[in-house]
Amino acid sequence: MSDPKTSPSRRAFLQGAATGALTLGATAASAQTPDPLITEKQPWATGLGDGVDATPYGLPIQYEGDVIRRNVPWLTADPISSINFTPIHALDGTITPQGCAFERHHSGAIELRKEDYRLMVNGDVGQQLIFSYADLERFPRENHVYFCECAANTGMEWAGAQLNGAQFTHGMIHNMEYSGVPLKTLLEEAGYDTAADPTGKWVYVEGADASSNGRSIPMEKALEDCLVAFKANGEALRKEHGYPVRLVVPGWEGNMWVKWLRRIEVMDHPVESREETSKYTDTLADGTARKWTWVMDAKSVVTSPSPQSPITHGKGPLVITGLAWTGHGKITRVDVSKDGGMSWETARLAAEPGNKSLVRFYLDTEWDGEEMFLQSRAMDETGYVQPTKTQLREVRGLNSVYHNNCIQTWWVKPNGEAENVEVS
Amino acid sequence: MSDPKTSPSRRAFLQGAATGALTLGATAASAQTPDPLITEKQPWATGLGDGVDATPYGLPIQYEGDVIRRNVPWLTADPISSINFTPIHALDGTITPQGCAFERHHSGAIELRKEDYRLMVNGDVGQQLIFSYADLERFPRENHVYFCECAANTGMEWAGAQLNGAQFTHGMIHNMEYSGVPLKTLLEEAGYDTAADPTGKWVYVEGADASSNGRSIPMEKALEDCLVAFKANGEALRKEHGYPVRLVVPGWEGNMWVKWLRRIEVMDHPVESREETSKYTDTLADGTARKWTWVMDAKSVVTSPSPQSPITHGKGPLVITGLAWTGHGKITRVDVSKDGGMSWETARLAAEPGNKSLVRFYLDTEWDGEEMFLQSRAMDETGYVQPTKTQLREVRGLNSVYHNNCIQTWWVKPNGEAENVEVS
């Protein structure tokens, strides 16, 4: 065990209190003057609260009314085909509650009852099958925590530092524990020979909403780890996340995680649908478009401090925290820079990194009250290092929308406020 | 990869469809007759759904209106000092969403703003300190997934099989990812020598609600893994779970996880408060009361099929699933019996068991349509095996309330309905 006289937190806090250098008002004051909040009557301690019949299904307390999904009206022509953002600046840990997990719709979130749900498996299979929801519940199922990131996450950063907040620059992501049936199991059930060479084979998946949002997935991936999922964080998928069934395509762009999944067709070619030609391709520096960029590369962002989560306590002890992830497997390391990438410190990972799931990192530090150019960079088990914006633009140019995994910079000012900026 | 011609699910399902022995209507029918639901117009596919501005903070879809916390009015005199139950029969995976995670209050759920929150650390410490919420956010923090189980969970089973549903017999439990500051860190901050021998030292913790719900915790545990937590599943604690700050006492009875935590006093003796003398002690067979039974022993329950989750699909492939946990560390194995404990099959654990957190288990099986007496039994890393009701009663008698971790029996009838019963 550590000696309290030399432990970093004690040294930092008590020295700060002694010198008055910190703004830890309550701590510094407690030894000298009574705190009116504890010497005066505390109304919450003198009456009764709500009974257990008050909230059969609970919502956040009113004081957390700002911790919500937000959309940016000018970003799209209509909220029906648009996106809202997870309030990652205000969350901690790694699990995203369904209630504030980002949404992306192409024709709005539909209501589809379990009783009316059907999933067809057709095409190059031994026997075309149609499953009801109740059928799906009879197959062996798995549970995994995976992140789902929209390909367009951070997409506004190609042209510059445009959106002022981690929620808006990086909030097209959520991370949930999914329960479902492996896609491989359903293909086997339909007589597809999953032991055969998958090369050149594809599945085409589509949803029951008006957009249908069809996407082609190589058979290798379909058999590797895709899940036909019906629960997230233990409970039924929310309507806006594809109730009652969505496809989970771990580590791959969110658009392929087809919601209200209604059909899986085995084919010997990709469909080259609208969603994988005019959309979800990457415009390169020379003007050509790159297709089939499915995997979400390693990425990270500091969630606090950040523009929506400024430092309000002045200099002294500061927890810098954020999220890291990679579609290639596991994160191995996250570094944090306070000076725009000139020097780096290795952050502490809050838990053993999982496969294709969010990792929380912390840098427990002291703030001297001077400006910082905060950055984080993630590394994954393939040896890949998250690139700078400059490095990414050299290959990709300025006209892309998707797959921007650049290092993000927050300019933290001496007053504690933060701003989205670019460093050269 | 497995040969589809011999894989268990394929063999089971397709043979079933071929012989008509299964009730997989859609599957069996699909090869012959069109399904009206997919040949007729699907209204959800022909119009637009909700836009991304519809639900800034989302709730479950209306069709899941039954998946809620429920209280049992006759169980207590007033809902202010009562309990409601997690709908574990309807959940999968391991994470419990905050919205349906059980509540237990002694004087109701209070509303306490972060700005008004104070946490005092006093008693046998170097310097009495009072922390504001903002202070707590400046200490290094940790994330862990832990179960929280009320000591009274399954307490009605001492006298017989009384409540008909896993939600009511075993639903005083939830499992969340907590973010918070180790209690050890705050004690060090107050100058307590955490390197000294903790023997005979205690912390007394109390909440800011009218009940104050004070409990004594041995210093060994306080220093081992207790967390002063402010987030659960990434977001702020809900009002009903102690917003803004609760104590997390991993593996120990939920009553010690003091909500609205306002004071931690270091003492050289336990307080022997109401909550640890007249309550939260165990009446033994000889009429004496056993105190200081903090740890929640290894336990498990089949969540489906169960009285609230009957089999509706007839015989054939059946997924039996449930939860297991232990306050002593990690679960190592879960067995399932269909014949009231005469024979056992080892279940599949859905993930590597975590420390003091829920484990999901599955038994993928075939149901012959005959009655079953379904049981599960958990084993943990200490070698402990979950006891039968008879074994437990031999030691504890019939007059206890708390710490009932007996093997639970569901009588599944040929019509698929299930009932809470006892087997001799």
PDB file of C-alpha atoms in Angstrom, chain A residues 153-408:
ATOM      1  CA  ASN A 153     -18.342   9.992 -37.450  1.00  0.00           C
ATOM      2  CA  THR A 154     -15.894  12.936 -37.365  1.00  0.00           C
ATOM      3  CA  GLY A 155     -16.746  13.487 -41.036  1.00  0.00           C
ATOM      4  CA  MET A 156     -17.099  17.242 -40.649  1.00  0.00           C
ATOM      5  CA  GLU A 157     -13.444  17.460 -39.635  1.00  0.00           C
ATOM      6  CA  TRP A 158     -12.162  16.815 -43.164  1.00  0.00           C
ATOM      7  CA  ALA A 159     -12.757  20.435 -44.104  1.00  0.00           C
ATOM      8  CA  GLY A 160     -11.670  21.914 -40.781  1.00  0.00           C
ATOM      9  CA  ALA A 161     -12.501  22.106 -37.098  1.00  0.00           C
ATOM     10  CA  GLN A 162     -16.191  22.705 -37.497  1.00  0.00           C
ATOM     11  CA  LEU A 163     -18.257  21.331 -34.634  1.00  0.00           C
ATOM     12  CA  ASN A 164     -17.512  22.456 -31.138  1.00  0.00           C
ATOM     13  CA  GLY A 165     -17.948  19.458 -28.906  1.00  0.00           C
ATOM     14  CA  ALA A 166     -16.938  15.810 -28.594  1.00  0.00           C
ATOM     15  CA  GLN A 167     -20.624  14.900 -28.831  1.00  0.00           C
ATOM     16  CA  PHE A 168     -20.759  16.352 -32.342  1.00  0.00           C
ATOM     17  CA  THR A 169     -17.280  15.477 -33.607  1.00  0.00           C
ATOM     18  CA  HIS A 170     -17.194  11.914 -32.209  1.00  0.00           C
ATOM     19  CA  GLY A 171     -20.677  11.092 -30.909  1.00  0.00           C
ATOM     20  CA  MET A 172     -21.839   8.868 -33.782  1.00  0.00           C
ATOM     21  CA  ILE A 173     -20.776   5.902 -31.682  1.00  0.00           C
ATOM     22  CA  HIS A 174     -22.230   3.671 -29.025  1.00  0.00           C
ATOM     23  CA  ASN A 175     -21.082   0.583 -27.189  1.00  0.00           C
ATOM     24  CA  MET A 176     -23.519  -2.057 -25.961  1.00  0.00           C
ATOM     25  CA  GLU A 177     -23.733  -5.661 -24.851  1.00  0.00           C
ATOM     26  CA  TYR A 178     -25.592  -7.498 -27.622  1.00  0.00           C
ATOM     27  CA  SER A 179     -27.429 -10.782 -27.332  1.00  0.00           C
ATOM     28  CA  GLY A 180     -28.243 -12.616 -30.517  1.00  0.00           C
ATOM     29  CA  VAL A 181     -27.777 -15.567 -32.827  1.00  0.00           C
ATOM     30  CA  PRO A 182     -24.633 -15.857 -34.968  1.00  0.00           C
ATOM     31  CA  LEU A 183     -25.442 -15.170 -38.613  1.00  0.00           C
ATOM     32  CA  LYS A 184     -23.428 -18.290 -39.373  1.00  0.00           C
ATOM     33  CA  THR A 185     -25.974 -20.372 -37.474  1.00  0.00           C
ATOM     34  CA  LEU A 186     -28.869 -19.111 -39.588  1.00  0.00           C
ATOM     35  CA  LEU A 187     -26.952 -19.656 -42.817  1.00  0.00           C
ATOM     36  CA  GLU A 188     -26.233 -23.227 -41.736  1.00  0.00           C
ATOM     37  CA  GLU A 189     -29.895 -23.683 -40.878  1.00  0.00           C
ATOM     38  CA  ALA A 190     -30.759 -22.685 -44.458  1.00  0.00           C
ATOM     39  CA  GLY A 191     -28.343 -25.301 -45.749  1.00  0.00           C
ATOM     40  CA  TYR A 192     -25.467 -23.039 -46.707  1.00  0.00           C
ATOM     41  CA  ASP A 193     -22.202 -24.953 -46.488  1.00  0.00           C
ATOM     42  CA  THR A 194     -20.229 -22.818 -44.070  1.00  0.00           C
ATOM     43  CA  ALA A 195     -17.254 -25.157 -44.391  1.00  0.00           C
ATOM     44  CA  ALA A 196     -16.863 -24.369 -48.101  1.00  0.00           C
ATOM     45  CA  ASP A 197     -14.435 -21.717 -49.376  1.00  0.00           C
ATOM     46  CA  PRO A 198     -16.179 -18.365 -48.748  1.00  0.00           C
ATOM     47  CA  THR A 199     -14.095 -16.503 -51.349  1.00  0.00           C
ATOM     48  CA  GLY A 200     -16.303 -14.547 -53.740  1.00  0.00           C
ATOM     49  CA  LYS A 201     -19.461 -15.253 -51.774  1.00  0.00           C
ATOM     50  CA  TRP A 202     -21.481 -12.415 -50.290  1.00  0.00           C
ATOM     51  CA  VAL A 203     -24.580 -11.864 -48.229  1.00  0.00           C
ATOM     52  CA  TYR A 204     -26.857  -8.982 -49.086  1.00  0.00           C
ATOM     53  CA  VAL A 205     -28.735  -7.704 -46.044  1.00  0.00           C
ATOM     54  CA  GLU A 206     -31.671  -5.334 -45.973  1.00  0.00           C
ATOM     55  CA  GLY A 207     -34.031  -3.774 -43.468  1.00  0.00           C
ATOM     56  CA  ALA A 208     -37.815  -3.597 -43.293  1.00  0.00           C
ATOM     57  CA  ASP A 209     -37.941   0.202 -43.289  1.00  0.00           C
ATOM     58  CA  ALA A 210     -38.815   2.138 -46.463  1.00  0.00           C
ATOM     59  CA  SER A 211     -35.130   2.830 -47.237  1.00  0.00           C
ATOM     60  CA  SER A 212     -34.305  -0.888 -46.907  1.00  0.00           C
ATOM     61  CA  ASN A 213     -30.686   0.266 -46.605  1.00  0.00           C
ATOM     62  CA  GLY A 214     -29.253  -2.763 -48.389  1.00  0.00           C
ATOM     63  CA  ARG A 215     -25.593  -3.640 -47.948  1.00  0.00           C
ATOM     64  CA  SER A 216     -23.316  -6.387 -49.264  1.00  0.00           C
ATOM     65  CA  ILE A 217     -21.087  -8.190 -46.770  1.00  0.00           C
ATOM     66  CA  PRO A 218     -18.312 -10.603 -47.764  1.00  0.00           C
ATOM     67  CA  MET A 219     -19.056 -14.143 -46.628  1.00  0.00           C
ATOM     68  CA  GLU A 220     -15.805 -14.279 -44.617  1.00  0.00           C
ATOM     69  CA  LYS A 221     -17.156 -11.554 -42.326  1.00  0.00           C
ATOM     70  CA  ALA A 222     -20.681 -12.985 -42.267  1.00  0.00           C
ATOM     71  CA  LEU A 223     -19.297 -16.242 -40.911  1.00  0.00           C
ATOM     72  CA  GLU A 224     -16.696 -14.695 -38.617  1.00  0.00           C
ATOM     73  CA  ASP A 225     -18.638 -12.758 -36.016  1.00  0.00           C
ATOM     74  CA  CYS A 226     -21.849 -11.156 -37.318  1.00  0.00           C
ATOM     75  CA  LEU A 227     -24.785 -11.454 -34.933  1.00  0.00           C
ATOM     76  CA  VAL A 228     -28.510 -11.339 -35.600  1.00  0.00           C
ATOM     77  CA  ALA A 229     -29.191  -9.430 -32.389  1.00  0.00           C
ATOM     78  CA  PHE A 230     -32.396  -8.830 -30.480  1.00  0.00           C
ATOM     79  CA  LYS A 231     -31.199  -7.384 -27.199  1.00  0.00           C
ATOM     80  CA  ALA A 232     -28.795  -4.611 -26.236  1.00  0.00           C
ATOM     81  CA  ASN A 233     -27.624  -4.029 -22.679  1.00  0.00           C
ATOM     82  CA  GLY A 234     -29.896  -6.854 -21.611  1.00  0.00           C
ATOM     83  CA  GLU A 235     -33.222  -5.489 -22.827  1.00  0.00           C
ATOM     84  CA  ALA A 236     -34.997  -5.390 -26.169  1.00  0.00           C
ATOM     85  CA  LEU A 237     -33.466  -3.148 -28.814  1.00  0.00           C
ATOM     86  CA  ARG A 238     -35.025   0.267 -28.795  1.00  0.00           C
ATOM     87  CA  LYS A 239     -37.314   1.196 -31.677  1.00  0.00           C
ATOM     88  CA  GLU A 240     -34.689   3.634 -32.965  1.00  0.00           C
ATOM     89  CA  HIS A 241     -32.034   0.904 -32.957  1.00  0.00           C
ATOM     90  CA  GLY A 242     -34.005  -1.589 -35.057  1.00  0.00           C
ATOM     91  CA  TYR A 243     -36.513  -3.295 -32.755  1.00  0.00           C
ATOM     92  CA  PRO A 244     -37.005  -6.181 -32.770  1.00  0.00           C
ATOM     93  CA  VAL A 245     -33.886  -7.387 -34.685  1.00  0.00           C
ATOM     94  CA  ARG A 246     -30.787  -5.754 -36.128  1.00  0.00           C
ATOM     95  CA  LEU A 247     -27.583  -7.049 -37.612  1.00  0.00           C
ATOM     96  CA  VAL A 248     -24.380  -6.551 -35.631  1.00  0.00           C
ATOM     97  CA  VAL A 249     -21.233  -6.357 -37.783  1.00  0.00           C
ATOM     98  CA  PRO A 250     -18.462  -5.995 -35.208  1.00  0.00           C
ATOM     99  CA  GLY A 251     -15.799  -3.389 -35.954  1.00  0.00           C
ATOM    100  CA  TRP A 252     -17.340  -2.446 -39.306  1.00  0.00           C
ATOM    101  CA  GLU A 253     -19.111   0.775 -40.229  1.00  0.00           C
ATOM    102  CA  GLY A 254     -22.497   1.303 -38.614  1.00  0.00           C
ATOM    103  CA  ASN A 255     -24.400   1.509 -41.895  1.00  0.00           C
ATOM    104  CA  MET A 256     -23.900  -2.237 -42.320  1.00  0.00           C
ATOM    105  CA  TRP A 257     -25.575  -2.951 -38.977  1.00  0.00           C
ATOM    106  CA  VAL A 258     -28.916  -3.137 -40.742  1.00  0.00           C
ATOM    107  CA  LYS A 259     -31.874  -2.367 -38.478  1.00  0.00           C
ATOM    108  CA  TRP A 260     -35.286  -4.047 -38.682  1.00  0.00           C
ATOM    109  CA  LEU A 261     -33.373  -6.788 -40.508  1.00  0.00           C
ATOM    110  CA  ARG A 262     -35.749  -8.566 -42.871  1.00  0.00           C
ATOM    111  CA  ARG A 263     -33.693 -10.379 -45.493  1.00  0.00           C
ATOM    112  CA  ILE A 264     -30.330 -12.054 -45.940  1.00  0.00           C
ATOM    113  CA  GLU A 265     -29.547 -13.215 -49.456  1.00  0.00           C
ATOM    114  CA  VAL A 266     -26.535 -15.358 -50.270  1.00  0.00           C
ATOM    115  CA  MET A 267     -24.996 -14.260 -53.577  1.00  0.00           C
ATOM    116  CA  ASP A 268     -21.859 -14.767 -55.650  1.00  0.00           C
ATOM    117  CA  HIS A 269     -21.343 -11.025 -56.101  1.00  0.00           C
ATOM    118  CA  PRO A 270     -21.959  -7.799 -54.211  1.00  0.00           C
ATOM    119  CA  VAL A 271     -25.054  -5.800 -55.117  1.00  0.00           C
ATOM    120  CA  GLU A 272     -23.236  -2.438 -55.395  1.00  0.00           C
ATOM    121  CA  SER A 273     -26.328  -0.780 -53.978  1.00  0.00           C
ATOM    122  CA  ARG A 274     -26.873   2.951 -53.581  1.00  0.00           C
ATOM    123  CA  GLU A 275     -25.617   2.647 -50.008  1.00  0.00           C
ATOM    124  CA  GLU A 276     -22.263   1.325 -51.180  1.00  0.00           C
ATOM    125  CA  THR A 277     -21.679   3.402 -54.323  1.00  0.00           C
ATOM    126  CA  SER A 278     -23.123   6.915 -54.155  1.00  0.00           C
ATOM    127  CA  LYS A 279     -22.867   6.684 -50.362  1.00  0.00           C
ATOM    128  CA  TYR A 280     -20.359   5.100 -48.000  1.00  0.00           C
ATOM    129  CA  THR A 281     -17.423   5.342 -50.385  1.00  0.00           C
ATOM    130  CA  ASP A 282     -14.422   7.588 -49.795  1.00  0.00           C
ATOM    131  CA  THR A 283     -13.541  10.417 -52.166  1.00  0.00           C
ATOM    132  CA  LEU A 284      -9.752  10.519 -52.433  1.00  0.00           C
ATOM    133  CA  ALA A 285      -7.380  13.402 -53.101  1.00  0.00           C
ATOM    134  CA  ASP A 286      -7.364  12.658 -56.859  1.00  0.00           C
ATOM    135  CA  GLY A 287     -11.167  12.709 -57.034  1.00  0.00           C
ATOM    136  CA  THR A 288     -11.649   8.976 -57.434  1.00  0.00           C
ATOM    137  CA  ALA A 289     -13.841   7.055 -55.002  1.00  0.00           C
ATOM    138  CA  ARG A 290     -12.602   4.169 -52.903  1.00  0.00           C
ATOM    139  CA  LYS A 291     -15.170   1.511 -52.097  1.00  0.00           C
ATOM    140  CA  TRP A 292     -15.435  -1.395 -49.656  1.00  0.00           C
ATOM    141  CA  THR A 293     -13.856   0.466 -46.744  1.00  0.00           C
ATOM    142  CA  TRP A 294     -15.708  -1.364 -44.059  1.00  0.00           C
ATOM    143  CA  VAL A 295     -13.434  -1.550 -41.047  1.00  0.00           C
ATOM    144  CA  MET A 296     -13.350   1.335 -38.581  1.00  0.00           C
ATOM    145  CA  ASP A 297      -9.660   2.011 -37.956  1.00  0.00           C
ATOM    146  CA  ALA A 298      -8.194   2.725 -34.522  1.00  0.00           C
ATOM    147  CA  LYS A 299      -9.374   6.017 -33.107  1.00  0.00           C
ATOM    148  CA  SER A 300      -9.674   7.900 -29.842  1.00  0.00           C
ATOM    149  CA  VAL A 301     -10.925  11.184 -28.439  1.00  0.00           C
ATOM    150  CA  VAL A 302     -10.589  13.081 -25.182  1.00  0.00           C
ATOM    151  CA  THR A 303     -14.139  13.429 -23.861  1.00  0.00           C
ATOM    152  CA  SER A 304     -13.263  15.595 -20.851  1.00  0.00           C
ATOM    153  CA  PRO A 305     -12.043  18.269 -20.736  1.00  0.00           C
ATOM    154  CA  SER A 306     -13.613  19.227 -24.048  1.00  0.00           C
ATOM    155  CA  PRO A 307     -15.736  22.101 -25.369  1.00  0.00           C
ATOM    156  CA  GLN A 308     -18.902  20.805 -23.672  1.00  0.00           C
ATOM    157  CA  SER A 309     -17.021  19.735 -20.551  1.00  0.00           C
ATOM    158  CA  PRO A 310     -14.747  22.647 -19.592  1.00  0.00           C
ATOM    159  CA  ILE A 311     -12.455  22.748 -16.562  1.00  0.00           C
ATOM    160  CA  THR A 312     -14.328  24.665 -13.874  1.00  0.00           C
ATOM    161  CA  HIS A 313     -12.093  23.995 -10.893  1.00  0.00           C
ATOM    162  CA  GLY A 314      -8.928  25.921 -11.759  1.00  0.00           C
ATOM    163  CA  LYS A 315      -5.431  24.546 -11.665  1.00  0.00           C
ATOM    164  CA  GLY A 316      -4.228  21.530  -9.721  1.00  0.00           C
ATOM    165  CA  PRO A 317      -5.424  17.905  -9.928  1.00  0.00           C
ATOM    166  CA  LEU A 318      -7.200  17.168 -13.198  1.00  0.00           C
ATOM    167  CA  VAL A 319      -8.608  13.951 -14.623  1.00  0.00           C
ATOM    168  CA  ILE A 320      -8.271  13.831 -18.402  1.00  0.00           C
ATOM    169  CA  THR A 321     -10.411  11.050 -19.831  1.00  0.00           C
ATOM    170  CA  GLY A 322     -11.619   9.701 -23.133  1.00  0.00           C
ATOM    171  CA  LEU A 323     -12.503   6.730 -25.303  1.00  0.00           C
ATOM    172  CA  ALA A 324     -10.513   4.579 -27.723  1.00  0.00           C
ATOM    173  CA  TRP A 325     -11.569   1.820 -30.100  1.00  0.00           C
ATOM    174  CA  THR A 326     -10.535  -0.178 -33.140  1.00  0.00           C
ATOM    175  CA  GLY A 327     -12.428  -2.310 -35.607  1.00  0.00           C
ATOM    176  CA  HIS A 328      -9.339  -4.487 -35.980  1.00  0.00           C
ATOM    177  CA  GLY A 329      -9.580  -6.079 -32.539  1.00  0.00           C
ATOM    178  CA  LYS A 330      -8.091  -4.697 -29.358  1.00  0.00           C
ATOM    179  CA  ILE A 331      -6.591  -1.383 -28.330  1.00  0.00           C
ATOM    180  CA  THR A 332      -3.119  -1.815 -26.871  1.00  0.00           C
ATOM    181  CA  ARG A 333      -2.196   1.719 -25.813  1.00  0.00           C
ATOM    182  CA  VAL A 334      -3.484   5.268 -25.701  1.00  0.00           C
ATOM    183  CA  ASP A 335      -1.233   8.328 -25.380  1.00  0.00           C
ATOM    184  CA  VAL A 336      -2.282  11.828 -24.402  1.00  0.00           C
ATOM    185  CA  SER A 337      -0.561  15.064 -25.408  1.00  0.00           C
ATOM    186  CA  LYS A 338      -1.071  18.452 -23.776  1.00  0.00           C
ATOM    187  CA  ASP A 339       1.009  20.349 -26.309  1.00  0.00           C
ATOM    188  CA  GLY A 340      -0.562  19.456 -29.621  1.00  0.00           C
ATOM    189  CA  GLY A 341       1.461  16.334 -30.233  1.00  0.00           C
ATOM    190  CA  MET A 342       4.974  17.496 -29.397  1.00  0.00           C
ATOM    191  CA  SER A 343       5.169  15.287 -26.299  1.00  0.00           C
ATOM    192  CA  TRP A 344       3.068  12.350 -25.163  1.00  0.00           C
ATOM    193  CA  GLU A 345       2.193  10.563 -21.911  1.00  0.00           C
ATOM    194  CA  THR A 346       0.761   7.046 -21.859  1.00  0.00           C
ATOM    195  CA  ALA A 347      -2.749   6.983 -20.435  1.00  0.00           C
ATOM    196  CA  ARG A 348      -4.141   4.440 -17.974  1.00  0.00           C
ATOM    197  CA  LEU A 349      -6.697   2.050 -19.489  1.00  0.00           C
ATOM    198  CA  ALA A 350      -9.596   1.520 -17.092  1.00  0.00           C
ATOM    199  CA  ALA A 351      -9.980  -2.173 -17.957  1.00  0.00           C
ATOM    200  CA  GLU A 352      -8.457  -4.906 -20.044  1.00  0.00           C
ATOM    201  CA  PRO A 353      -9.399  -3.858 -23.606  1.00  0.00           C
ATOM    202  CA  GLY A 354     -12.146  -5.951 -25.158  1.00  0.00           C
ATOM    203  CA  ASN A 355     -12.506  -7.033 -28.773  1.00  0.00           C
ATOM    204  CA  LYS A 356     -14.012  -4.318 -30.994  1.00  0.00           C
ATOM    205  CA  SER A 357     -15.415  -2.458 -28.022  1.00  0.00           C
ATOM    206  CA  LEU A 358     -14.795   0.902 -26.383  1.00  0.00           C
ATOM    207  CA  VAL A 359     -11.924   1.373 -23.960  1.00  0.00           C
ATOM    208  CA  ARG A 360     -11.986   4.128 -21.343  1.00  0.00           C
ATOM    209  CA  PHE A 361      -8.659   5.862 -20.688  1.00  0.00           C
ATOM    210  CA  TYR A 362      -7.568   8.248 -17.956  1.00  0.00           C
ATOM    211  CA  LEU A 363      -4.602  10.532 -17.475  1.00  0.00           C
ATOM    212  CA  ASP A 364      -4.501  11.656 -13.834  1.00  0.00           C
ATOM    213  CA  THR A 365      -2.500  14.832 -13.957  1.00  0.00           C
ATOM    214  CA  GLU A 366      -1.865  18.320 -12.577  1.00  0.00           C
ATOM    215  CA  TRP A 367      -2.960  21.359 -14.528  1.00  0.00           C
ATOM    216  CA  ASP A 368      -0.714  24.404 -14.235  1.00  0.00           C
ATOM    217  CA  GLY A 369      -3.480  26.718 -15.429  1.00  0.00           C
ATOM    218  CA  GLU A 370      -1.797  27.355 -18.774  1.00  0.00           C
ATOM    219  CA  GLU A 371      -3.346  26.639 -22.150  1.00  0.00           C
ATOM    220  CA  MET A 372      -3.203  23.079 -23.439  1.00  0.00           C
ATOM    221  CA  PHE A 373      -3.616  21.560 -26.882  1.00  0.00           C
ATOM    222  CA  LEU A 374      -5.097  18.254 -25.783  1.00  0.00           C
ATOM    223  CA  GLN A 375      -4.842  15.235 -28.049  1.00  0.00           C
ATOM    224  CA  SER A 376      -5.105  11.478 -27.727  1.00  0.00           C
ATOM    225  CA  ARG A 377      -3.787   8.775 -30.034  1.00  0.00           C
ATOM    226  CA  ALA A 378      -4.740   5.115 -30.010  1.00  0.00           C
ATOM    227  CA  MET A 379      -2.720   2.072 -30.991  1.00  0.00           C
ATOM    228  CA  ASP A 380      -4.153  -1.355 -31.690  1.00  0.00           C
ATOM    229  CA  GLU A 381      -2.963  -4.928 -31.739  1.00  0.00           C
ATOM    230  CA  THR A 382      -2.112  -4.761 -35.455  1.00  0.00           C
ATOM    231  CA  GLY A 383       0.541  -2.123 -34.626  1.00  0.00           C
ATOM    232  CA  TYR A 384      -1.517   0.628 -36.264  1.00  0.00           C
ATOM    233  CA  VAL A 385      -1.194   4.135 -34.812  1.00  0.00           C
ATOM    234  CA  GLN A 386      -4.032   6.662 -35.107  1.00  0.00           C
ATOM    235  CA  PRO A 387      -2.887   9.287 -37.667  1.00  0.00           C
ATOM    236  CA  THR A 388      -2.776  13.048 -37.464  1.00  0.00           C
ATOM    237  CA  LYS A 389      -5.179  15.105 -39.565  1.00  0.00           C
ATOM    238  CA  THR A 390      -2.280  16.105 -41.803  1.00  0.00           C
ATOM    239  CA  GLN A 391      -1.224  12.507 -42.400  1.00  0.00           C
ATOM    240  CA  LEU A 392      -4.777  11.528 -43.226  1.00  0.00           C
ATOM    241  CA  ARG A 393      -5.305  14.438 -45.624  1.00  0.00           C
ATOM    242  CA  GLU A 394      -2.122  13.571 -47.530  1.00  0.00           C
ATOM    243  CA  VAL A 395      -3.762  10.330 -48.612  1.00  0.00           C
ATOM    244  CA  ARG A 396      -7.400  11.247 -48.587  1.00  0.00           C
ATOM    245  CA  GLY A 397      -7.573  14.939 -49.483  1.00  0.00           C
ATOM    246  CA  LEU A 398     -10.265  17.243 -48.129  1.00  0.00           C
ATOM    247  CA  ASN A 399     -13.379  15.978 -49.874  1.00  0.00           C
ATOM    248  CA  SER A 400     -14.145  12.797 -47.984  1.00  0.00           C
ATOM    249  CA  VAL A 401     -17.003  12.343 -45.580  1.00  0.00           C
ATOM    250  CA  TYR A 402     -16.368   8.923 -44.119  1.00  0.00           C
ATOM    251  CA  HIS A 403     -13.653   7.175 -42.125  1.00  0.00           C
ATOM    252  CA  ASN A 404     -12.000  10.148 -40.518  1.00  0.00           C
ATOM    253  CA  ASN A 405     -10.040   8.731 -37.597  1.00  0.00           C
ATOM    254  CA  CYS A 406      -7.644  11.653 -37.199  1.00  0.00           C
ATOM    255  CA  ILE A 407      -6.155  12.774 -33.919  1.00  0.00           C
ATOM    256  CA  GLN A 408      -8.487  15.414 -32.455  1.00  0.00           C
TER     257      GLN A 408
END
